[in-house]
PDB file of C-alpha atoms in Angstrom:
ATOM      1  CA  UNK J   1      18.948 -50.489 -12.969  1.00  0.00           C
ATOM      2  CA  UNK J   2      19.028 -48.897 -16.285  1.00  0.00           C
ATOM      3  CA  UNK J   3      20.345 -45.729 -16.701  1.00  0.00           C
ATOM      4  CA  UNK J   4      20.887 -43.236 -19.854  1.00  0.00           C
ATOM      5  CA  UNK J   5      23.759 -40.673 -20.869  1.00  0.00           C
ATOM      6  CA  UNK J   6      24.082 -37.738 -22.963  1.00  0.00           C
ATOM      7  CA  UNK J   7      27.214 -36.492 -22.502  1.00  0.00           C
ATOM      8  CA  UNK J   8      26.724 -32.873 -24.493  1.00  0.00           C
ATOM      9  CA  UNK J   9      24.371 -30.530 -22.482  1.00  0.00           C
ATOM     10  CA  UNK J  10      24.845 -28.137 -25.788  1.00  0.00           C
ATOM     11  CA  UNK J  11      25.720 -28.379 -28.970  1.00  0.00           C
ATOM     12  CA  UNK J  12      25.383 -25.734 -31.921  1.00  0.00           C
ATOM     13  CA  UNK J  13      26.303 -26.525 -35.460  1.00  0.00           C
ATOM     14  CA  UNK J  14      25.678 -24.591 -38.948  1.00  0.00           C
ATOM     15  CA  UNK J  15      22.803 -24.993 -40.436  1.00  0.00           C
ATOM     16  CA  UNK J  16      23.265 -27.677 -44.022  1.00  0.00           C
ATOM     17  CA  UNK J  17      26.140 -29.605 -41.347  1.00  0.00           C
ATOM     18  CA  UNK J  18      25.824 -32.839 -40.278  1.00  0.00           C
ATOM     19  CA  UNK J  19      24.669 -34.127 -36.574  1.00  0.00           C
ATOM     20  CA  UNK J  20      25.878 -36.459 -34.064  1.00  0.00           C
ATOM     21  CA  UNK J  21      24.141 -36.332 -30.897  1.00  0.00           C
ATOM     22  CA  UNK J  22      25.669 -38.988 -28.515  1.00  0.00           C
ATOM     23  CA  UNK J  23      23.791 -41.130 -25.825  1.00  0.00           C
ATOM     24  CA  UNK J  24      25.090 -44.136 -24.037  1.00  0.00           C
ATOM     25  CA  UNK J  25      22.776 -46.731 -21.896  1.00  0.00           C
ATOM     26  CA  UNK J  26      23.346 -49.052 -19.204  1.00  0.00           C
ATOM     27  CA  UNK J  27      21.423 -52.191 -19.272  1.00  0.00           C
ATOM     28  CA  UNK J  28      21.917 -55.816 -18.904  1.00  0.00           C
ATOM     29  CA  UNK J  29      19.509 -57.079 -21.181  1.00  0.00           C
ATOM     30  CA  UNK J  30      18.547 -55.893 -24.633  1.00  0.00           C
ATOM     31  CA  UNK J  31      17.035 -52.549 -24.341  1.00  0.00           C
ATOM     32  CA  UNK J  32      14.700 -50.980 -26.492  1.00  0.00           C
ATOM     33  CA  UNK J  33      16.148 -47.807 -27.407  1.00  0.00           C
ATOM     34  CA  UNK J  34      14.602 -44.445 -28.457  1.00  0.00           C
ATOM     35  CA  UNK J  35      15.114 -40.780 -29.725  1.00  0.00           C
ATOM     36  CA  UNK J  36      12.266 -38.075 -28.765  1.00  0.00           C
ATOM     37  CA  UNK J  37      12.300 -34.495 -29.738  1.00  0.00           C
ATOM     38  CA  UNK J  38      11.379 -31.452 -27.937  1.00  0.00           C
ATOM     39  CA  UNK J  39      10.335 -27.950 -29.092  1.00  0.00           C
ATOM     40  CA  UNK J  40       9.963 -25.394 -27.140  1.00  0.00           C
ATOM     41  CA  UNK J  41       6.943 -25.714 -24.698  1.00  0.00           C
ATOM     42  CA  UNK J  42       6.241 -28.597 -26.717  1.00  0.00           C
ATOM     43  CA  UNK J  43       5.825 -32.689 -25.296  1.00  0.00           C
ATOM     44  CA  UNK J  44       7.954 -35.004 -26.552  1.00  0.00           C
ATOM     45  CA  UNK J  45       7.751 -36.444 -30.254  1.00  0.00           C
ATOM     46  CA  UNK J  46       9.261 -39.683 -30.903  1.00  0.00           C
ATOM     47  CA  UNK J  47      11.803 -39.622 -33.710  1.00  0.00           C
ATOM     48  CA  UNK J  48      12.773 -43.033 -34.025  1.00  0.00           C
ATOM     49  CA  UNK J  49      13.610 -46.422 -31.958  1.00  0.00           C
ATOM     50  CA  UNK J  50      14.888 -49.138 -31.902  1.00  0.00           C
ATOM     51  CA  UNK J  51      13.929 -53.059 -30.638  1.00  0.00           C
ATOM     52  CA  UNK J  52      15.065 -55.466 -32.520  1.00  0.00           C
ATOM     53  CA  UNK J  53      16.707 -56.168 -35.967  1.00  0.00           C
ATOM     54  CA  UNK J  54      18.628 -53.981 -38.167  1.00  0.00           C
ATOM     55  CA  UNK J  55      20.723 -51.903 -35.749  1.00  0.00           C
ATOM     56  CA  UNK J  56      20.378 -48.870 -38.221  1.00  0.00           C
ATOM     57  CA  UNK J  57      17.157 -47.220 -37.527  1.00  0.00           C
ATOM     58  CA  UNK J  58      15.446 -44.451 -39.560  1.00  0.00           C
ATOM     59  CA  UNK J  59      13.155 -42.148 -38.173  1.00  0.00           C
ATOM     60  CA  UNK J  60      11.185 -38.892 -39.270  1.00  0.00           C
ATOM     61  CA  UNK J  61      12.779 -35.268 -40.217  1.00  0.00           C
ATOM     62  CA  UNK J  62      15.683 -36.981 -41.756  1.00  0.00           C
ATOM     63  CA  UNK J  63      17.329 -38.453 -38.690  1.00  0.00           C
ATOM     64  CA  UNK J  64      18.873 -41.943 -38.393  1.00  0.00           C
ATOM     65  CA  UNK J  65      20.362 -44.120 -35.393  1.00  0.00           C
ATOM     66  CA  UNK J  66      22.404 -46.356 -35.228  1.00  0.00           C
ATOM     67  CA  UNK J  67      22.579 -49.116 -32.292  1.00  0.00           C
ATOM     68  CA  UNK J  68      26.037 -50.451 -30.833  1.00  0.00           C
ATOM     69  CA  UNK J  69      25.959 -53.323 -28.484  1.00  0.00           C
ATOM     70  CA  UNK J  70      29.829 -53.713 -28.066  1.00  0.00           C
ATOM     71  CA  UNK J  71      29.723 -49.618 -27.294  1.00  0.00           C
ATOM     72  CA  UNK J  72      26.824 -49.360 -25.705  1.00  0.00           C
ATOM     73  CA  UNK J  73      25.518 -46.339 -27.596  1.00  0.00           C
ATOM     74  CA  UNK J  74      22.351 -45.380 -29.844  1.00  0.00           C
ATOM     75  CA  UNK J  75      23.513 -41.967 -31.621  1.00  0.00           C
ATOM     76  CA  UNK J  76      21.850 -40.092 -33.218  1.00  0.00           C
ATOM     77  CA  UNK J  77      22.807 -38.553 -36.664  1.00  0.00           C
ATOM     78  CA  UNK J  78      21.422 -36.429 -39.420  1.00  0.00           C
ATOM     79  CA  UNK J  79      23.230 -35.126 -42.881  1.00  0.00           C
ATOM     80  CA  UNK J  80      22.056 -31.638 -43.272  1.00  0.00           C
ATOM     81  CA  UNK J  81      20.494 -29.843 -40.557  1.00  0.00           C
ATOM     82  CA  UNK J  82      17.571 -27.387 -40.912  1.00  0.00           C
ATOM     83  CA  UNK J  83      17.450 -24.468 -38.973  1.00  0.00           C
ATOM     84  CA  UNK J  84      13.880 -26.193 -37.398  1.00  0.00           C
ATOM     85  CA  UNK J  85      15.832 -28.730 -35.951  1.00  0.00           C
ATOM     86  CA  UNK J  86      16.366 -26.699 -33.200  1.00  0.00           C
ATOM     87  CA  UNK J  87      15.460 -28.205 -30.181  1.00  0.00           C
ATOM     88  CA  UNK J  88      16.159 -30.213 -27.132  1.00  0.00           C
ATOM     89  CA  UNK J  89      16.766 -34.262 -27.692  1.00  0.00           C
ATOM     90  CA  UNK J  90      16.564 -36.818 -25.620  1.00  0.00           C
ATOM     91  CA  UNK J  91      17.219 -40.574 -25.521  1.00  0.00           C
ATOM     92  CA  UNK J  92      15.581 -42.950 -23.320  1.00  0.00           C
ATOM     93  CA  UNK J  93      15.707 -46.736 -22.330  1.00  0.00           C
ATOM     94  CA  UNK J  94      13.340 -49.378 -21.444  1.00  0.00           C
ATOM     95  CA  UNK J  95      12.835 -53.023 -21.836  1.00  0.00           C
ATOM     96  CA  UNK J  96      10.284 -56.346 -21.965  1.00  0.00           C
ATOM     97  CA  UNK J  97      11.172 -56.591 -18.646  1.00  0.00           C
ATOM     98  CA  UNK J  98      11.605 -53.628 -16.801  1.00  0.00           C
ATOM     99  CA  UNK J  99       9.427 -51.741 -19.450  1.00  0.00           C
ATOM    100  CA  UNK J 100       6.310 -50.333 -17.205  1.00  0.00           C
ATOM    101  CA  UNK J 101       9.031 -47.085 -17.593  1.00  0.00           C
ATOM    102  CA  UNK J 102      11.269 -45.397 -19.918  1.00  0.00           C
ATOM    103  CA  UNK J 103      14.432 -44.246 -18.492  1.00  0.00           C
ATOM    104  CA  UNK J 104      15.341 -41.009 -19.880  1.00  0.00           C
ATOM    105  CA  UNK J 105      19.185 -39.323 -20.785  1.00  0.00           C
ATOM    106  CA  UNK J 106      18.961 -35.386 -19.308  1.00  0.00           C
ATOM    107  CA  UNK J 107      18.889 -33.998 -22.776  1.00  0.00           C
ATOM    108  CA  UNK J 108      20.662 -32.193 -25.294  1.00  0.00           C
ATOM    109  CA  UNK J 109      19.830 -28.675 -26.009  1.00  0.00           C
ATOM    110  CA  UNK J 110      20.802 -28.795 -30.217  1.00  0.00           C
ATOM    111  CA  UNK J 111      21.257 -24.905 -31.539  1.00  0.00           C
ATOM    112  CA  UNK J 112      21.588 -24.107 -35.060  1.00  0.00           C
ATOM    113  CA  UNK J 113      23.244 -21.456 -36.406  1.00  0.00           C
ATOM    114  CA  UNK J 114      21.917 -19.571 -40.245  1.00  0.00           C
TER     115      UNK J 114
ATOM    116  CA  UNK D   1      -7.218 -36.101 -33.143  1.00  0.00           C
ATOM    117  CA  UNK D   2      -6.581 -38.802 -31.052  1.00  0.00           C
ATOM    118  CA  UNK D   3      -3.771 -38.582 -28.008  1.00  0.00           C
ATOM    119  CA  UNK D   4      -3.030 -37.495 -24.580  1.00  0.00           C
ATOM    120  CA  UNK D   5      -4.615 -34.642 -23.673  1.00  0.00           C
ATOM    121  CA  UNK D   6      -3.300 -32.576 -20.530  1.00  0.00           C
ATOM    122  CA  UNK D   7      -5.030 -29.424 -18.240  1.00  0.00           C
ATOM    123  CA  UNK D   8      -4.658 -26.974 -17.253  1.00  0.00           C
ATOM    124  CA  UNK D   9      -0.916 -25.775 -19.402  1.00  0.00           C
ATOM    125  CA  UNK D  10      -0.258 -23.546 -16.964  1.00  0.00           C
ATOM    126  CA  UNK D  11      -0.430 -22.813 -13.050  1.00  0.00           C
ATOM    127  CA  UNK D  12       0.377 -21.045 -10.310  1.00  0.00           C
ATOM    128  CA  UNK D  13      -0.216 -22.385  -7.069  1.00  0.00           C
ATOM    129  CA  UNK D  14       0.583 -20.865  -3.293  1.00  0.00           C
ATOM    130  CA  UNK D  15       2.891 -22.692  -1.088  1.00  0.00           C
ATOM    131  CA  UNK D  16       0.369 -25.544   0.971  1.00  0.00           C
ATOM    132  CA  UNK D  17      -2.539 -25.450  -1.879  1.00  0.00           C
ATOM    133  CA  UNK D  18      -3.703 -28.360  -3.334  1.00  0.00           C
ATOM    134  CA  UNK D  19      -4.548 -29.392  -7.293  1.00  0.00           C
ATOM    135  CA  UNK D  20      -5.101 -32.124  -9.557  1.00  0.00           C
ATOM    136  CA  UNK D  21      -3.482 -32.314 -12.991  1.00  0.00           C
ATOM    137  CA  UNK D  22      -5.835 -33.898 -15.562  1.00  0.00           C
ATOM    138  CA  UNK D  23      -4.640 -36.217 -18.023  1.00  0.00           C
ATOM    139  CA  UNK D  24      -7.067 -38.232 -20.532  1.00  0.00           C
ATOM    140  CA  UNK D  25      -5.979 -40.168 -23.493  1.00  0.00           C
ATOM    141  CA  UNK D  26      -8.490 -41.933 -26.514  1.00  0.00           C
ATOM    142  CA  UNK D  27      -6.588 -44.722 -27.674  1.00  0.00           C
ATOM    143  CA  UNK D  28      -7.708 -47.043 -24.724  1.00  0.00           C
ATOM    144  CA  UNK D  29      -4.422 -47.953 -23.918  1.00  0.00           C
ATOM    145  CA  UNK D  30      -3.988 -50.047 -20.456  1.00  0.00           C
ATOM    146  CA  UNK D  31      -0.025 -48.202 -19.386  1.00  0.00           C
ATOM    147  CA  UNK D  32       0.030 -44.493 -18.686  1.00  0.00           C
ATOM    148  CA  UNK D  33       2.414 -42.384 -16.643  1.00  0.00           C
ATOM    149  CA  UNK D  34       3.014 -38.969 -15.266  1.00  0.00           C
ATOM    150  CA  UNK D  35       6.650 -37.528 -15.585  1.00  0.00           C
ATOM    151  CA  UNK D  36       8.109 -34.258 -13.901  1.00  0.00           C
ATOM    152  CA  UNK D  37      10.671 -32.729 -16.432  1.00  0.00           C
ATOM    153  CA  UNK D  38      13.412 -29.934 -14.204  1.00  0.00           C
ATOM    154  CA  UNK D  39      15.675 -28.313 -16.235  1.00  0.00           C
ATOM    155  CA  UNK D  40      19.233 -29.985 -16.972  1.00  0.00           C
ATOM    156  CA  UNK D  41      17.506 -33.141 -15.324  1.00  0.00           C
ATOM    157  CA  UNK D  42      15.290 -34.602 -18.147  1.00  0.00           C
ATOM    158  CA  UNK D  43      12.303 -36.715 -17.198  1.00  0.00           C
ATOM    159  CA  UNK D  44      11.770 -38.338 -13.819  1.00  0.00           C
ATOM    160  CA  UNK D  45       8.925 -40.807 -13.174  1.00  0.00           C
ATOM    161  CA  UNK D  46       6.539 -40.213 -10.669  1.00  0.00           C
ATOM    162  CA  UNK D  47       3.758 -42.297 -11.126  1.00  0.00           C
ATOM    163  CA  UNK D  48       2.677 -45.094 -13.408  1.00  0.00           C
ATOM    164  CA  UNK D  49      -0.521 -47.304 -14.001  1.00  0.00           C
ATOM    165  CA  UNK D  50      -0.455 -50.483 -15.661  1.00  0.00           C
ATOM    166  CA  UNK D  51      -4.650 -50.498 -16.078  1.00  0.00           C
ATOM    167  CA  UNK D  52      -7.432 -48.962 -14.415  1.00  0.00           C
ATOM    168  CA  UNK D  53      -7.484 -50.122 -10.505  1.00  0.00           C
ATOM    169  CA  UNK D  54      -3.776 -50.731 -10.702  1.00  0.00           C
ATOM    170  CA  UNK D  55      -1.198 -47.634  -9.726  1.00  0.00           C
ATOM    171  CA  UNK D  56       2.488 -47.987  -8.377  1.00  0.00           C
ATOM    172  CA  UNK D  57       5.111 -45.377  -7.879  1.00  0.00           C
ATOM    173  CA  UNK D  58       7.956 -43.877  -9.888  1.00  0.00           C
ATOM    174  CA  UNK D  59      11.391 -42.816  -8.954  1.00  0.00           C
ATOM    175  CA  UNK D  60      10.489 -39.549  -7.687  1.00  0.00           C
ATOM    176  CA  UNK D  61       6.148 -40.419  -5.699  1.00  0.00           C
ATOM    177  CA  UNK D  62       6.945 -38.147  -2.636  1.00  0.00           C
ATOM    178  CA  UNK D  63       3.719 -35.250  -2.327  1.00  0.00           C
ATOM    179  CA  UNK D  64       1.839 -36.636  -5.147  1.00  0.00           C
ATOM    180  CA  UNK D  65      -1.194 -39.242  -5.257  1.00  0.00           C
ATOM    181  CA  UNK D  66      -2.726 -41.104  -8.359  1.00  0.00           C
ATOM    182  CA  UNK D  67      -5.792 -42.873  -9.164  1.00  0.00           C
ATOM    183  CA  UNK D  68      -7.099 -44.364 -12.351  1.00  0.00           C
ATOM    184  CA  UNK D  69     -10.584 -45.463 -12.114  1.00  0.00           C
ATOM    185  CA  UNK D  70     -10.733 -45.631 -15.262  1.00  0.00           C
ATOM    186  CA  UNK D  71      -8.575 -46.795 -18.939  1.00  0.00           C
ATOM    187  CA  UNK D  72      -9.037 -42.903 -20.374  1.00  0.00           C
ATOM    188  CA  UNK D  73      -8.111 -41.098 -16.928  1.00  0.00           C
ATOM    189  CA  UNK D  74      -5.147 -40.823 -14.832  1.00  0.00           C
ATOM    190  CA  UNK D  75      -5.165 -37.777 -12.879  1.00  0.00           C
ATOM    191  CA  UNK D  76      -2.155 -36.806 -10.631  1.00  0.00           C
ATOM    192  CA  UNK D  77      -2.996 -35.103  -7.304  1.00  0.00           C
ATOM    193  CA  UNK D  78      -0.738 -32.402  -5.652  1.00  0.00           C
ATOM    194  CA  UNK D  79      -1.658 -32.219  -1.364  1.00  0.00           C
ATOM    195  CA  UNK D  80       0.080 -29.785  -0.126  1.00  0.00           C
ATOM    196  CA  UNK D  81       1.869 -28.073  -2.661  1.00  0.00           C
ATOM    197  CA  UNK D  82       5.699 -26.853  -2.334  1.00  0.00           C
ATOM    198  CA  UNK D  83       8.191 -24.658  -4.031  1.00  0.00           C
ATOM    199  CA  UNK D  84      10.176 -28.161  -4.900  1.00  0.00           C
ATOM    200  CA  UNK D  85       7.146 -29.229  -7.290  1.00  0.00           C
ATOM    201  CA  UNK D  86       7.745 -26.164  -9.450  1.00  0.00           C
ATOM    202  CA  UNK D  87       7.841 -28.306 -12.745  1.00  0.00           C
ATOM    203  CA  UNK D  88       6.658 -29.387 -16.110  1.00  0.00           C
ATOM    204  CA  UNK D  89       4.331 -32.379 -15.514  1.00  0.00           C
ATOM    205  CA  UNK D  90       4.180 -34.514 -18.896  1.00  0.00           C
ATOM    206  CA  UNK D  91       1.231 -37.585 -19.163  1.00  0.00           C
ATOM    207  CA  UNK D  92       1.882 -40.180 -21.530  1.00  0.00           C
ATOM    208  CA  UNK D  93       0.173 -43.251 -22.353  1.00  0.00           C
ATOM    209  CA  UNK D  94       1.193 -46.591 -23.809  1.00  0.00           C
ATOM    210  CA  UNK D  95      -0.447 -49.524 -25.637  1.00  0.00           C
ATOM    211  CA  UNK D  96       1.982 -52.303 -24.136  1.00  0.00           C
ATOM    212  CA  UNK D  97       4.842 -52.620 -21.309  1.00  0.00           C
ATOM    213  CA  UNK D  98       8.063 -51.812 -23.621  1.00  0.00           C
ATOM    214  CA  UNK D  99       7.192 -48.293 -23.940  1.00  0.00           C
ATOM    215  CA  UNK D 100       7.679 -48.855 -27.541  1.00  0.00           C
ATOM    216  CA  UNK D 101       4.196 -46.795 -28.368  1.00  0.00           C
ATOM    217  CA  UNK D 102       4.641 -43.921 -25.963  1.00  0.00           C
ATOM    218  CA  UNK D 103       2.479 -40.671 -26.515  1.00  0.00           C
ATOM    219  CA  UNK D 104       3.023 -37.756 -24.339  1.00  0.00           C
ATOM    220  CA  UNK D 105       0.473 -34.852 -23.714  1.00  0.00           C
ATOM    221  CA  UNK D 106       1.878 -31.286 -24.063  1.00  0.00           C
ATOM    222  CA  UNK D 107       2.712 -30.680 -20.439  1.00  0.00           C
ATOM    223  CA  UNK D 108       1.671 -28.774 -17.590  1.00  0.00           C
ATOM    224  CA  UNK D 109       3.713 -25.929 -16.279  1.00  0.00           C
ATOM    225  CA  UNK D 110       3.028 -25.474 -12.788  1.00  0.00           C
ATOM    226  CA  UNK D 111       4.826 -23.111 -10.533  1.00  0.00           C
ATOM    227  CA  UNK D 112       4.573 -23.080  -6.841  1.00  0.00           C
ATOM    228  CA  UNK D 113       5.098 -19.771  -5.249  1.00  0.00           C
TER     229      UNK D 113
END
């Protein structure tokens, strides 16, 4: 089964400083990999994924991810952050063959401080 | 604009009351889903429906019913309603299996008291 991890429940960072937010996956095949953003009693806006290809991926607002097979990871990373990046982000899994569902990390809750 | 629209965006509902969370979508896509996001938990799947006739359950089916009788509407049903399903419900819809065009509505809050 396929199965998603973001290992940072929090994370605050200045606002102009650069972003990491990690996620690992657990799949046997070659998942399709993706980045959503949530605001605040907001749904979920896809910021970028990945399928095939170049393993660098850009998305909207700025953000960028970049896919490791040999680490199994798809983090997430922007340059400068804006204080309206504030929000919770979450990474999610799926495939050709198992792909009737995305499988989705538990989130990260991303604070930014003035 | 076209997308997934959700109602009601908010409810309260009394411990053995039923409801029915509406979800519609205009893009005719065939695959759309209802999800149940808990806090520190992200999104669980509860139901899913690969085209109108055609329903199977999620990771997480237990006091909720689906139908889709047809491509635009996939309403979730709630029987007998418990503090447990205290939740955000999230629709989304799909145009193929790999989830790579996933739209979600805006949610339904729904507290059961």
């Amino acid at each position: 089964a396929q199965s998603v991890t973001q290992p940072d429940i929090h994370i605050t960072v200045s606002e102009g400083a650069s972003l990491e937010l990690r996620c690992n996956y657990s799949y046997g095949a070659t998942p399709y990999l993706f980045w959503y953003v949530q605001s605040p009693g907001q749904g979920l806006q896809l910021l970028l994924k990945y399928f095939s290809g170049d393993t660098l991926v850009q998305g909207i607002k700025g953000f960028e991810a970049e896919f490791k097979r040999s680490q199994s990871s798809f983090n997430l990373r922007k340059p400068s952050v804006h204080w309206s990046d504030a929000a919770e982000y979450f990474c999610a899994v799926g495939s050709k063959s198992s792909g009737d569902k995305l499988t989705f990390g538990t989130g990260t809750r991303l604070a930014v401080r003035p | 604009n076209a997308g997934v629209t959700q109602t009601p965006k908010f409810r309260i509902l009394k411990i053995g009351q039923s409801m029915t969370l509406q979800c519609a979508q205009d893009m005719n896509h065939n695959y759309m889903y209802w999800y149940r996001q808990d806090p520190g938990m992200g999104l669980k799947l509860i139901y899913y429906s690969v085209g109108a006739g055609i329903t199977d359950k999620g990771e997480v089916p237990n006091g909720y019913n689906v139908s889709r009788s047809t491509t635009e509407d996939f309403p979730l049903r709630l029987e007998l309603a418990a503090p447990s399903q205290t939740s955000v419900y999230f629709c989304a819809s799909s145009y193929d299996r790999s989830g790579l065009g996933y739209t979600f509505g805006s949610g339904t809050r729904l507290t059961v008291v």
